[in-house]
């Protein structure tokens, strides 16, 4: 394999991952690029690249979680819960990698490449639609149509994956 050829297990950015929300799309593209660096990393740089991916993912998820909080999602909604679980698993992989188990980090990277498109095209797409419908600007936090926010907290993902309000 040449250095410029992507590893066959590497997720590639494509229009299918774009959500028509520039700040979210930019962050997602950075995630895909960092994940590719992990997948293609030699053993001696695998853990630093994995740590960089974790730091990026923490920031990425924190921003999305803030957007959800700003626009009527309950704290324990399934989207935010998935973020917490993914980060916990990534950190467990980092610990195992520091213990010498690089294979688990490589397996996690491959699994993230399978998980991410589904997450982006379902939960993140629903969030982007919700943010647009309320006129929420994720760069500034400005809300131009607050009357379009839900009357009750959203407990599902904000889309068709579950209940969207408390009874």
PDB file of N, CA and C in Angstrom, residues 48-156:
ATOM      1  N   UNK A  48      -0.962   8.490  20.349  1.00  0.00           N
ATOM      2  CA  UNK A  48      -1.121   9.946  20.281  1.00  0.00           C
ATOM      3  C   UNK A  48      -2.242  10.364  19.325  1.00  0.00           C
ATOM      4  N   UNK A  49      -2.390   9.663  18.217  1.00  0.00           N
ATOM      5  CA  UNK A  49      -3.465   9.997  17.281  1.00  0.00           C
ATOM      6  C   UNK A  49      -4.831   9.630  17.862  1.00  0.00           C
ATOM      7  N   UNK A  50      -4.903   8.519  18.578  1.00  0.00           N
ATOM      8  CA  UNK A  50      -6.149   8.125  19.249  1.00  0.00           C
ATOM      9  C   UNK A  50      -6.513   9.172  20.300  1.00  0.00           C
ATOM     10  N   UNK A  51      -5.531   9.633  21.067  1.00  0.00           N
ATOM     11  CA  UNK A  51      -5.781  10.668  22.078  1.00  0.00           C
ATOM     12  C   UNK A  51      -6.270  11.962  21.428  1.00  0.00           C
ATOM     13  N   UNK A  52      -5.694  12.327  20.284  1.00  0.00           N
ATOM     14  CA  UNK A  52      -6.146  13.528  19.567  1.00  0.00           C
ATOM     15  C   UNK A  52      -7.588  13.342  19.093  1.00  0.00           C
ATOM     16  N   UNK A  53      -7.934  12.145  18.641  1.00  0.00           N
ATOM     17  CA  UNK A  53      -9.306  11.869  18.219  1.00  0.00           C
ATOM     18  C   UNK A  53     -10.255  11.965  19.406  1.00  0.00           C
ATOM     19  N   UNK A  54      -9.850  11.465  20.553  1.00  0.00           N
ATOM     20  CA  UNK A  54     -10.693  11.555  21.756  1.00  0.00           C
ATOM     21  C   UNK A  54     -10.919  13.016  22.130  1.00  0.00           C
ATOM     22  N   UNK A  55      -9.863  13.815  22.121  1.00  0.00           N
ATOM     23  CA  UNK A  55      -9.999  15.241  22.474  1.00  0.00           C
ATOM     24  C   UNK A  55     -10.938  15.949  21.501  1.00  0.00           C
ATOM     25  N   UNK A  56     -10.783  15.674  20.222  1.00  0.00           N
ATOM     26  CA  UNK A  56     -11.664  16.272  19.222  1.00  0.00           C
ATOM     27  C   UNK A  56     -13.104  15.821  19.447  1.00  0.00           C
ATOM     28  N   UNK A  57     -13.288  14.538  19.706  1.00  0.00           N
ATOM     29  CA  UNK A  57     -14.631  13.983  19.884  1.00  0.00           C
ATOM     30  C   UNK A  57     -15.290  14.560  21.131  1.00  0.00           C
ATOM     31  N   UNK A  58     -14.527  14.754  22.188  1.00  0.00           N
ATOM     32  CA  UNK A  58     -15.075  15.374  23.397  1.00  0.00           C
ATOM     33  C   UNK A  58     -15.597  16.776  23.080  1.00  0.00           C
ATOM     34  N   UNK A  59     -14.795  17.564  22.386  1.00  0.00           N
ATOM     35  CA  UNK A  59     -15.209  18.912  22.010  1.00  0.00           C
ATOM     36  C   UNK A  59     -16.418  18.872  21.070  1.00  0.00           C
ATOM     37  N   UNK A  60     -16.378  18.001  20.097  1.00  0.00           N
ATOM     38  CA  UNK A  60     -17.456  17.808  19.119  1.00  0.00           C
ATOM     39  C   UNK A  60     -18.764  17.483  19.848  1.00  0.00           C
ATOM     40  N   UNK A  61     -18.734  16.499  20.717  1.00  0.00           N
ATOM     41  CA  UNK A  61     -19.942  16.086  21.428  1.00  0.00           C
ATOM     42  C   UNK A  61     -20.400  17.148  22.426  1.00  0.00           C
ATOM     43  N   UNK A  62     -19.461  17.814  23.076  1.00  0.00           N
ATOM     44  CA  UNK A  62     -19.839  18.879  24.021  1.00  0.00           C
ATOM     45  C   UNK A  62     -20.622  19.979  23.297  1.00  0.00           C
ATOM     46  N   UNK A  63     -20.168  20.340  22.091  1.00  0.00           N
ATOM     47  CA  UNK A  63     -20.873  21.378  21.334  1.00  0.00           C
ATOM     48  C   UNK A  63     -22.274  20.918  20.953  1.00  0.00           C
ATOM     49  N   UNK A  64     -22.387  19.711  20.432  1.00  0.00           N
ATOM     50  CA  UNK A  64     -23.717  19.213  20.067  1.00  0.00           C
ATOM     51  C   UNK A  64     -24.621  19.112  21.297  1.00  0.00           C
ATOM     52  N   UNK A  65     -24.060  18.655  22.407  1.00  0.00           N
ATOM     53  CA  UNK A  65     -24.852  18.556  23.637  1.00  0.00           C
ATOM     54  C   UNK A  65     -25.329  19.939  24.091  1.00  0.00           C
ATOM     55  N   UNK A  66     -24.492  20.967  23.923  1.00  0.00           N
ATOM     56  CA  UNK A  66     -24.879  22.332  24.277  1.00  0.00           C
ATOM     57  C   UNK A  66     -26.005  22.815  23.366  1.00  0.00           C
ATOM     58  N   UNK A  67     -25.893  22.519  22.073  1.00  0.00           N
ATOM     59  CA  UNK A  67     -26.952  22.911  21.145  1.00  0.00           C
ATOM     60  C   UNK A  67     -28.271  22.256  21.546  1.00  0.00           C
ATOM     61  N   UNK A  68     -28.193  20.989  21.940  1.00  0.00           N
ATOM     62  CA  UNK A  68     -29.416  20.300  22.359  1.00  0.00           C
ATOM     63  C   UNK A  68     -29.985  20.946  23.623  1.00  0.00           C
ATOM     64  N   UNK A  69     -29.121  21.243  24.568  1.00  0.00           N
ATOM     65  CA  UNK A  69     -29.570  21.873  25.811  1.00  0.00           C
ATOM     66  C   UNK A  69     -30.199  23.235  25.521  1.00  0.00           C
ATOM     67  N   UNK A  70     -29.607  23.987  24.600  1.00  0.00           N
ATOM     68  CA  UNK A  70     -30.106  25.316  24.263  1.00  0.00           C
ATOM     69  C   UNK A  70     -31.471  25.290  23.561  1.00  0.00           C
ATOM     70  N   UNK A  71     -31.822  24.144  22.979  1.00  0.00           N
ATOM     71  CA  UNK A  71     -33.017  24.096  22.139  1.00  0.00           C
ATOM     72  C   UNK A  71     -34.061  23.077  22.582  1.00  0.00           C
ATOM     73  N   UNK A  72     -34.046  22.727  23.858  1.00  0.00           N
ATOM     74  CA  UNK A  72     -35.165  21.976  24.405  1.00  0.00           C
ATOM     75  C   UNK A  72     -35.026  20.484  24.549  1.00  0.00           C
ATOM     76  N   UNK A  73     -33.826  19.951  24.470  1.00  0.00           N
ATOM     77  CA  UNK A  73     -33.645  18.530  24.715  1.00  0.00           C
ATOM     78  C   UNK A  73     -33.478  18.287  26.214  1.00  0.00           C
ATOM     79  N   UNK A  74     -34.024  17.192  26.706  1.00  0.00           N
ATOM     80  CA  UNK A  74     -33.799  16.788  28.092  1.00  0.00           C
ATOM     81  C   UNK A  74     -32.335  16.354  28.239  1.00  0.00           C
ATOM     82  N   UNK A  75     -31.795  16.510  29.429  1.00  0.00           N
ATOM     83  CA  UNK A  75     -30.388  16.186  29.667  1.00  0.00           C
ATOM     84  C   UNK A  75     -30.071  14.728  29.321  1.00  0.00           C
ATOM     85  N   UNK A  76     -30.986  13.822  29.570  1.00  0.00           N
ATOM     86  CA  UNK A  76     -30.733  12.401  29.348  1.00  0.00           C
ATOM     87  C   UNK A  76     -31.259  11.875  28.027  1.00  0.00           C
ATOM     88  N   UNK A  77     -31.401  12.730  27.011  1.00  0.00           N
ATOM     89  CA  UNK A  77     -31.925  12.259  25.726  1.00  0.00           C
ATOM     90  C   UNK A  77     -30.982  11.222  25.116  1.00  0.00           C
ATOM     91  N   UNK A  78     -31.504  10.408  24.215  1.00  0.00           N
ATOM     92  CA  UNK A  78     -30.716   9.287  23.698  1.00  0.00           C
ATOM     93  C   UNK A  78     -29.502   9.732  22.884  1.00  0.00           C
ATOM     94  N   UNK A  79     -29.560  10.890  22.236  1.00  0.00           N
ATOM     95  CA  UNK A  79     -28.427  11.378  21.456  1.00  0.00           C
ATOM     96  C   UNK A  79     -27.253  11.713  22.383  1.00  0.00           C
ATOM     97  N   UNK A  80     -27.525  12.482  23.428  1.00  0.00           N
ATOM     98  CA  UNK A  80     -26.469  12.839  24.383  1.00  0.00           C
ATOM     99  C   UNK A  80     -25.956  11.604  25.113  1.00  0.00           C
ATOM    100  N   UNK A  81     -26.843  10.673  25.408  1.00  0.00           N
ATOM    101  CA  UNK A  81     -26.425   9.436  26.072  1.00  0.00           C
ATOM    102  C   UNK A  81     -25.476   8.651  25.175  1.00  0.00           C
ATOM    103  N   UNK A  82     -25.783   8.592  23.877  1.00  0.00           N
ATOM    104  CA  UNK A  82     -24.881   7.898  22.958  1.00  0.00           C
ATOM    105  C   UNK A  82     -23.512   8.569  22.940  1.00  0.00           C
ATOM    106  N   UNK A  83     -23.475   9.875  22.969  1.00  0.00           N
ATOM    107  CA  UNK A  83     -22.194  10.585  23.030  1.00  0.00           C
ATOM    108  C   UNK A  83     -21.386  10.135  24.248  1.00  0.00           C
ATOM    109  N   UNK A  84     -22.024  10.090  25.404  1.00  0.00           N
ATOM    110  CA  UNK A  84     -21.329   9.689  26.639  1.00  0.00           C
ATOM    111  C   UNK A  84     -20.778   8.276  26.536  1.00  0.00           C
ATOM    112  N   UNK A  85     -21.569   7.368  25.992  1.00  0.00           N
ATOM    113  CA  UNK A  85     -21.141   5.973  25.872  1.00  0.00           C
ATOM    114  C   UNK A  85     -19.950   5.854  24.920  1.00  0.00           C
ATOM    115  N   UNK A  86     -20.021   6.519  23.781  1.00  0.00           N
ATOM    116  CA  UNK A  86     -18.925   6.452  22.809  1.00  0.00           C
ATOM    117  C   UNK A  86     -17.631   6.973  23.429  1.00  0.00           C
ATOM    118  N   UNK A  87     -17.699   8.104  24.110  1.00  0.00           N
ATOM    119  CA  UNK A  87     -16.491   8.651  24.740  1.00  0.00           C
ATOM    120  C   UNK A  87     -15.950   7.723  25.826  1.00  0.00           C
ATOM    121  N   UNK A  88     -16.821   7.125  26.595  1.00  0.00           N
ATOM    122  CA  UNK A  88     -16.381   6.189  27.639  1.00  0.00           C
ATOM    123  C   UNK A  88     -15.641   5.006  27.015  1.00  0.00           C
ATOM    124  N   UNK A  89     -16.197   4.465  25.953  1.00  0.00           N
ATOM    125  CA  UNK A  89     -15.564   3.328  25.284  1.00  0.00           C
ATOM    126  C   UNK A  89     -14.223   3.746  24.681  1.00  0.00           C
ATOM    127  N   UNK A  90     -14.173   4.916  24.068  1.00  0.00           N
ATOM    128  CA  UNK A  90     -12.911   5.389  23.496  1.00  0.00           C
ATOM    129  C   UNK A  90     -11.840   5.540  24.575  1.00  0.00           C
ATOM    130  N   UNK A  91     -12.226   6.049  25.728  1.00  0.00           N
ATOM    131  CA  UNK A  91     -11.254   6.216  26.825  1.00  0.00           C
ATOM    132  C   UNK A  91     -10.814   4.862  27.389  1.00  0.00           C
ATOM    133  N   UNK A  92     -11.728   3.912  27.432  1.00  0.00           N
ATOM    134  CA  UNK A  92     -11.348   2.564  27.868  1.00  0.00           C
ATOM    135  C   UNK A  92     -10.342   1.968  26.884  1.00  0.00           C
ATOM    136  N   UNK A  93     -10.567   2.202  25.596  1.00  0.00           N
ATOM    137  CA  UNK A  93      -9.619   1.738  24.592  1.00  0.00           C
ATOM    138  C   UNK A  93      -8.255   2.391  24.749  1.00  0.00           C
ATOM    139  N   UNK A  94      -8.266   3.678  25.062  1.00  0.00           N
ATOM    140  CA  UNK A  94      -6.999   4.387  25.285  1.00  0.00           C
ATOM    141  C   UNK A  94      -6.237   3.763  26.451  1.00  0.00           C
ATOM    142  N   UNK A  95      -6.940   3.475  27.524  1.00  0.00           N
ATOM    143  CA  UNK A  95      -6.287   2.856  28.689  1.00  0.00           C
ATOM    144  C   UNK A  95      -5.719   1.487  28.325  1.00  0.00           C
ATOM    145  N   UNK A  96      -6.484   0.711  27.586  1.00  0.00           N
ATOM    146  CA  UNK A  96      -5.995  -0.608  27.177  1.00  0.00           C
ATOM    147  C   UNK A  96      -4.811  -0.473  26.229  1.00  0.00           C
ATOM    148  N   UNK A  97      -4.850   0.535  25.372  1.00  0.00           N
ATOM    149  CA  UNK A  97      -3.723   0.773  24.478  1.00  0.00           C
ATOM    150  C   UNK A  97      -2.461   1.109  25.244  1.00  0.00           C
ATOM    151  N   UNK A  98      -2.599   1.933  26.278  1.00  0.00           N
ATOM    152  CA  UNK A  98      -1.432   2.266  27.111  1.00  0.00           C
ATOM    153  C   UNK A  98      -0.947   1.043  27.870  1.00  0.00           C
ATOM    154  N   UNK A  99      -1.815   0.075  28.056  1.00  0.00           N
ATOM    155  CA  UNK A  99      -1.423  -1.187  28.676  1.00  0.00           C
ATOM    156  C   UNK A  99      -0.813  -2.165  27.684  1.00  0.00           C
ATOM    157  N   UNK A 100      -0.674  -1.749  26.443  1.00  0.00           N
ATOM    158  CA  UNK A 100      -0.024  -2.565  25.427  1.00  0.00           C
ATOM    159  C   UNK A 100      -0.956  -3.214  24.423  1.00  0.00           C
ATOM    160  N   UNK A 101      -2.259  -3.060  24.591  1.00  0.00           N
ATOM    161  CA  UNK A 101      -3.220  -3.689  23.687  1.00  0.00           C
ATOM    162  C   UNK A 101      -3.605  -2.723  22.563  1.00  0.00           C
ATOM    163  N   UNK A 102      -2.721  -2.604  21.574  1.00  0.00           N
ATOM    164  CA  UNK A 102      -2.986  -1.717  20.450  1.00  0.00           C
ATOM    165  C   UNK A 102      -4.073  -2.284  19.538  1.00  0.00           C
ATOM    166  N   UNK A 103      -4.232  -3.584  19.531  1.00  0.00           N
ATOM    167  CA  UNK A 103      -5.239  -4.217  18.665  1.00  0.00           C
ATOM    168  C   UNK A 103      -6.640  -3.736  19.028  1.00  0.00           C
ATOM    169  N   UNK A 104      -6.906  -3.516  20.309  1.00  0.00           N
ATOM    170  CA  UNK A 104      -8.244  -3.059  20.696  1.00  0.00           C
ATOM    171  C   UNK A 104      -8.489  -1.636  20.193  1.00  0.00           C
ATOM    172  N   UNK A 105      -7.473  -0.798  20.189  1.00  0.00           N
ATOM    173  CA  UNK A 105      -7.611   0.564  19.668  1.00  0.00           C
ATOM    174  C   UNK A 105      -7.894   0.498  18.166  1.00  0.00           C
ATOM    175  N   UNK A 106      -7.183  -0.343  17.463  1.00  0.00           N
ATOM    176  CA  UNK A 106      -7.406  -0.481  16.026  1.00  0.00           C
ATOM    177  C   UNK A 106      -8.814  -1.001  15.736  1.00  0.00           C
ATOM    178  N   UNK A 107      -9.288  -1.957  16.533  1.00  0.00           N
ATOM    179  CA  UNK A 107     -10.639  -2.485  16.349  1.00  0.00           C
ATOM    180  C   UNK A 107     -11.677  -1.393  16.625  1.00  0.00           C
ATOM    181  N   UNK A 108     -11.460  -0.614  17.678  1.00  0.00           N
ATOM    182  CA  UNK A 108     -12.387   0.479  17.995  1.00  0.00           C
ATOM    183  C   UNK A 108     -12.433   1.496  16.864  1.00  0.00           C
ATOM    184  N   UNK A 109     -11.289   1.802  16.289  1.00  0.00           N
ATOM    185  CA  UNK A 109     -11.247   2.759  15.178  1.00  0.00           C
ATOM    186  C   UNK A 109     -12.062   2.227  13.999  1.00  0.00           C
ATOM    187  N   UNK A 110     -11.920   0.944  13.708  1.00  0.00           N
ATOM    188  CA  UNK A 110     -12.716   0.362  12.619  1.00  0.00           C
ATOM    189  C   UNK A 110     -14.209   0.438  12.943  1.00  0.00           C
ATOM    190  N   UNK A 111     -14.558   0.144  14.200  1.00  0.00           N
ATOM    191  CA  UNK A 111     -15.961   0.189  14.612  1.00  0.00           C
ATOM    192  C   UNK A 111     -16.519   1.612  14.563  1.00  0.00           C
ATOM    193  N   UNK A 112     -15.708   2.597  14.928  1.00  0.00           N
ATOM    194  CA  UNK A 112     -16.155   3.990  14.827  1.00  0.00           C
ATOM    195  C   UNK A 112     -16.455   4.364  13.376  1.00  0.00           C
ATOM    196  N   UNK A 113     -15.656   3.835  12.471  1.00  0.00           N
ATOM    197  CA  UNK A 113     -15.886   4.087  11.054  1.00  0.00           C
ATOM    198  C   UNK A 113     -17.198   3.503  10.556  1.00  0.00           C
ATOM    199  N   UNK A 114     -17.670   2.463  11.192  1.00  0.00           N
ATOM    200  CA  UNK A 114     -18.969   1.870  10.860  1.00  0.00           C
ATOM    201  C   UNK A 114     -20.104   2.609  11.563  1.00  0.00           C
ATOM    202  N   UNK A 115     -19.861   3.019  12.815  1.00  0.00           N
ATOM    203  CA  UNK A 115     -20.879   3.687  13.631  1.00  0.00           C
ATOM    204  C   UNK A 115     -21.175   5.098  13.143  1.00  0.00           C
ATOM    205  N   UNK A 116     -20.124   5.853  12.805  1.00  0.00           N
ATOM    206  CA  UNK A 116     -20.297   7.279  12.571  1.00  0.00           C
ATOM    207  C   UNK A 116     -21.283   7.623  11.454  1.00  0.00           C
ATOM    208  N   UNK A 117     -21.224   7.001  10.284  1.00  0.00           N
ATOM    209  CA  UNK A 117     -22.192   7.384   9.246  1.00  0.00           C
ATOM    210  C   UNK A 117     -23.642   7.214   9.701  1.00  0.00           C
ATOM    211  N   UNK A 118     -23.927   6.136  10.398  1.00  0.00           N
ATOM    212  CA  UNK A 118     -25.290   5.912  10.884  1.00  0.00           C
ATOM    213  C   UNK A 118     -25.683   6.989  11.884  1.00  0.00           C
ATOM    214  N   UNK A 119     -24.785   7.331  12.791  1.00  0.00           N
ATOM    215  CA  UNK A 119     -25.057   8.360  13.792  1.00  0.00           C
ATOM    216  C   UNK A 119     -25.289   9.716  13.111  1.00  0.00           C
ATOM    217  N   UNK A 120     -24.410  10.055  12.178  1.00  0.00           N
ATOM    218  CA  UNK A 120     -24.524  11.349  11.491  1.00  0.00           C
ATOM    219  C   UNK A 120     -25.807  11.429  10.670  1.00  0.00           C
ATOM    220  N   UNK A 121     -26.150  10.349   9.991  1.00  0.00           N
ATOM    221  CA  UNK A 121     -27.297  10.373   9.091  1.00  0.00           C
ATOM    222  C   UNK A 121     -28.630  10.193   9.818  1.00  0.00           C
ATOM    223  N   UNK A 122     -28.584   9.846  11.080  1.00  0.00           N
ATOM    224  CA  UNK A 122     -29.835   9.716  11.832  1.00  0.00           C
ATOM    225  C   UNK A 122     -29.894  10.782  12.930  1.00  0.00           C
ATOM    226  N   UNK A 123     -29.173  10.580  14.005  1.00  0.00           N
ATOM    227  CA  UNK A 123     -29.262  11.497  15.140  1.00  0.00           C
ATOM    228  C   UNK A 123     -28.793  12.903  14.809  1.00  0.00           C
ATOM    229  N   UNK A 124     -27.651  13.036  14.142  1.00  0.00           N
ATOM    230  CA  UNK A 124     -27.153  14.376  13.824  1.00  0.00           C
ATOM    231  C   UNK A 124     -27.998  15.054  12.757  1.00  0.00           C
ATOM    232  N   UNK A 125     -28.501  14.287  11.799  1.00  0.00           N
ATOM    233  CA  UNK A 125     -29.384  14.871  10.789  1.00  0.00           C
ATOM    234  C   UNK A 125     -30.665  15.396  11.441  1.00  0.00           C
ATOM    235  N   UNK A 126     -31.198  14.641  12.398  1.00  0.00           N
ATOM    236  CA  UNK A 126     -32.392  15.094  13.120  1.00  0.00           C
ATOM    237  C   UNK A 126     -32.091  16.347  13.929  1.00  0.00           C
ATOM    238  N   UNK A 127     -30.931  16.378  14.569  1.00  0.00           N
ATOM    239  CA  UNK A 127     -30.546  17.554  15.339  1.00  0.00           C
ATOM    240  C   UNK A 127     -30.401  18.763  14.418  1.00  0.00           C
ATOM    241  N   UNK A 128     -29.750  18.593  13.284  1.00  0.00           N
ATOM    242  CA  UNK A 128     -29.574  19.708  12.344  1.00  0.00           C
ATOM    243  C   UNK A 128     -30.933  20.236  11.879  1.00  0.00           C
ATOM    244  N   UNK A 129     -31.854  19.347  11.573  1.00  0.00           N
ATOM    245  CA  UNK A 129     -33.194  19.755  11.158  1.00  0.00           C
ATOM    246  C   UNK A 129     -33.897  20.522  12.277  1.00  0.00           C
ATOM    247  N   UNK A 130     -33.781  20.016  13.484  1.00  0.00           N
ATOM    248  CA  UNK A 130     -34.373  20.680  14.655  1.00  0.00           C
ATOM    249  C   UNK A 130     -33.777  22.080  14.837  1.00  0.00           C
ATOM    250  N   UNK A 131     -32.461  22.201  14.734  1.00  0.00           N
ATOM    251  CA  UNK A 131     -31.803  23.495  14.914  1.00  0.00           C
ATOM    252  C   UNK A 131     -32.239  24.480  13.832  1.00  0.00           C
ATOM    253  N   UNK A 132     -32.285  24.018  12.593  1.00  0.00           N
ATOM    254  CA  UNK A 132     -32.729  24.894  11.498  1.00  0.00           C
ATOM    255  C   UNK A 132     -34.176  25.333  11.698  1.00  0.00           C
ATOM    256  N   UNK A 133     -35.033  24.411  12.140  1.00  0.00           N
ATOM    257  CA  UNK A 133     -36.461  24.746  12.290  1.00  0.00           C
ATOM    258  C   UNK A 133     -36.674  25.816  13.358  1.00  0.00           C
ATOM    259  N   UNK A 134     -35.784  25.870  14.337  1.00  0.00           N
ATOM    260  CA  UNK A 134     -35.897  26.879  15.386  1.00  0.00           C
ATOM    261  C   UNK A 134     -35.067  28.127  15.081  1.00  0.00           C
ATOM    262  N   UNK A 135     -34.398  28.124  13.929  1.00  0.00           N
ATOM    263  CA  UNK A 135     -33.565  29.267  13.587  1.00  0.00           C
ATOM    264  C   UNK A 135     -32.368  29.407  14.514  1.00  0.00           C
ATOM    265  N   UNK A 136     -31.843  28.280  14.977  1.00  0.00           N
ATOM    266  CA  UNK A 136     -30.707  28.300  15.910  1.00  0.00           C
ATOM    267  C   UNK A 136     -29.404  28.408  15.133  1.00  0.00           C
ATOM    268  N   UNK A 137     -28.565  29.369  15.510  1.00  0.00           N
ATOM    269  CA  UNK A 137     -27.252  29.531  14.903  1.00  0.00           C
ATOM    270  C   UNK A 137     -26.230  28.878  15.830  1.00  0.00           C
ATOM    271  N   UNK A 138     -25.674  27.723  15.446  1.00  0.00           N
ATOM    272  CA  UNK A 138     -24.744  27.032  16.336  1.00  0.00           C
ATOM    273  C   UNK A 138     -23.435  27.769  16.571  1.00  0.00           C
ATOM    274  N   UNK A 139     -23.097  28.710  15.712  1.00  0.00           N
ATOM    275  CA  UNK A 139     -21.859  29.480  15.928  1.00  0.00           C
ATOM    276  C   UNK A 139     -22.035  30.526  17.030  1.00  0.00           C
ATOM    277  N   UNK A 140     -23.238  31.110  17.114  1.00  0.00           N
ATOM    278  CA  UNK A 140     -23.453  32.200  18.071  1.00  0.00           C
ATOM    279  C   UNK A 140     -24.393  31.836  19.216  1.00  0.00           C
ATOM    280  N   UNK A 141     -25.197  30.784  19.019  1.00  0.00           N
ATOM    281  CA  UNK A 141     -26.215  30.431  20.008  1.00  0.00           C
ATOM    282  C   UNK A 141     -27.484  31.261  19.877  1.00  0.00           C
ATOM    283  N   UNK A 142     -27.542  32.128  18.858  1.00  0.00           N
ATOM    284  CA  UNK A 142     -28.735  32.955  18.654  1.00  0.00           C
ATOM    285  C   UNK A 142     -29.883  32.087  18.160  1.00  0.00           C
ATOM    286  N   UNK A 143     -31.068  32.423  18.640  1.00  0.00           N
ATOM    287  CA  UNK A 143     -32.277  31.674  18.323  1.00  0.00           C
ATOM    288  C   UNK A 143     -33.281  32.636  17.702  1.00  0.00           C
ATOM    289  N   UNK A 144     -33.542  32.504  16.392  1.00  0.00           N
ATOM    290  CA  UNK A 144     -34.413  33.475  15.722  1.00  0.00           C
ATOM    291  C   UNK A 144     -35.895  33.106  15.768  1.00  0.00           C
ATOM    292  N   UNK A 145     -36.217  31.853  16.091  1.00  0.00           N
ATOM    293  CA  UNK A 145     -37.618  31.441  16.142  1.00  0.00           C
ATOM    294  C   UNK A 145     -37.890  30.622  17.408  1.00  0.00           C
ATOM    295  N   UNK A 146     -37.729  31.226  18.577  1.00  0.00           N
ATOM    296  CA  UNK A 146     -37.898  30.466  19.822  1.00  0.00           C
ATOM    297  C   UNK A 146     -39.290  29.872  19.975  1.00  0.00           C
ATOM    298  N   UNK A 147     -40.280  30.459  19.312  1.00  0.00           N
ATOM    299  CA  UNK A 147     -41.639  29.922  19.395  1.00  0.00           C
ATOM    300  C   UNK A 147     -41.742  28.542  18.745  1.00  0.00           C
ATOM    301  N   UNK A 148     -40.755  28.161  17.976  1.00  0.00           N
ATOM    302  CA  UNK A 148     -40.767  26.849  17.313  1.00  0.00           C
ATOM    303  C   UNK A 148     -40.104  25.772  18.154  1.00  0.00           C
ATOM    304  N   UNK A 149     -39.597  26.136  19.332  1.00  0.00           N
ATOM    305  CA  UNK A 149     -39.017  25.138  20.234  1.00  0.00           C
ATOM    306  C   UNK A 149     -40.140  24.299  20.841  1.00  0.00           C
ATOM    307  N   UNK A 150     -39.836  23.073  21.225  1.00  0.00           N
ATOM    308  CA  UNK A 150     -40.873  22.215  21.810  1.00  0.00           C
ATOM    309  C   UNK A 150     -41.352  22.747  23.157  1.00  0.00           C
ATOM    310  N   UNK A 151     -42.630  22.528  23.440  1.00  0.00           N
ATOM    311  CA  UNK A 151     -43.205  22.950  24.720  1.00  0.00           C
ATOM    312  C   UNK A 151     -42.675  22.095  25.868  1.00  0.00           C
ATOM    313  N   UNK A 152     -42.331  20.856  25.566  1.00  0.00           N
ATOM    314  CA  UNK A 152     -41.790  19.942  26.567  1.00  0.00           C
ATOM    315  C   UNK A 152     -40.430  19.448  26.105  1.00  0.00           C
ATOM    316  N   UNK A 153     -39.609  19.043  27.054  1.00  0.00           N
ATOM    317  CA  UNK A 153     -38.255  18.581  26.747  1.00  0.00           C
ATOM    318  C   UNK A 153     -38.281  17.361  25.838  1.00  0.00           C
ATOM    319  N   UNK A 154     -37.365  17.337  24.880  1.00  0.00           N
ATOM    320  CA  UNK A 154     -37.215  16.212  23.959  1.00  0.00           C
ATOM    321  C   UNK A 154     -36.387  15.139  24.658  1.00  0.00           C
ATOM    322  N   UNK A 155     -36.944  13.945  24.757  1.00  0.00           N
ATOM    323  CA  UNK A 155     -36.236  12.845  25.410  1.00  0.00           C
ATOM    324  C   UNK A 155     -35.641  11.871  24.411  1.00  0.00           C
ATOM    325  N   UNK A 156     -36.180  11.809  23.200  1.00  0.00           N
ATOM    326  CA  UNK A 156     -35.633  10.929  22.174  1.00  0.00           C
ATOM    327  C   UNK A 156     -34.423  11.571  21.533  1.00  0.00           C
TER     328      UNK A 156
END
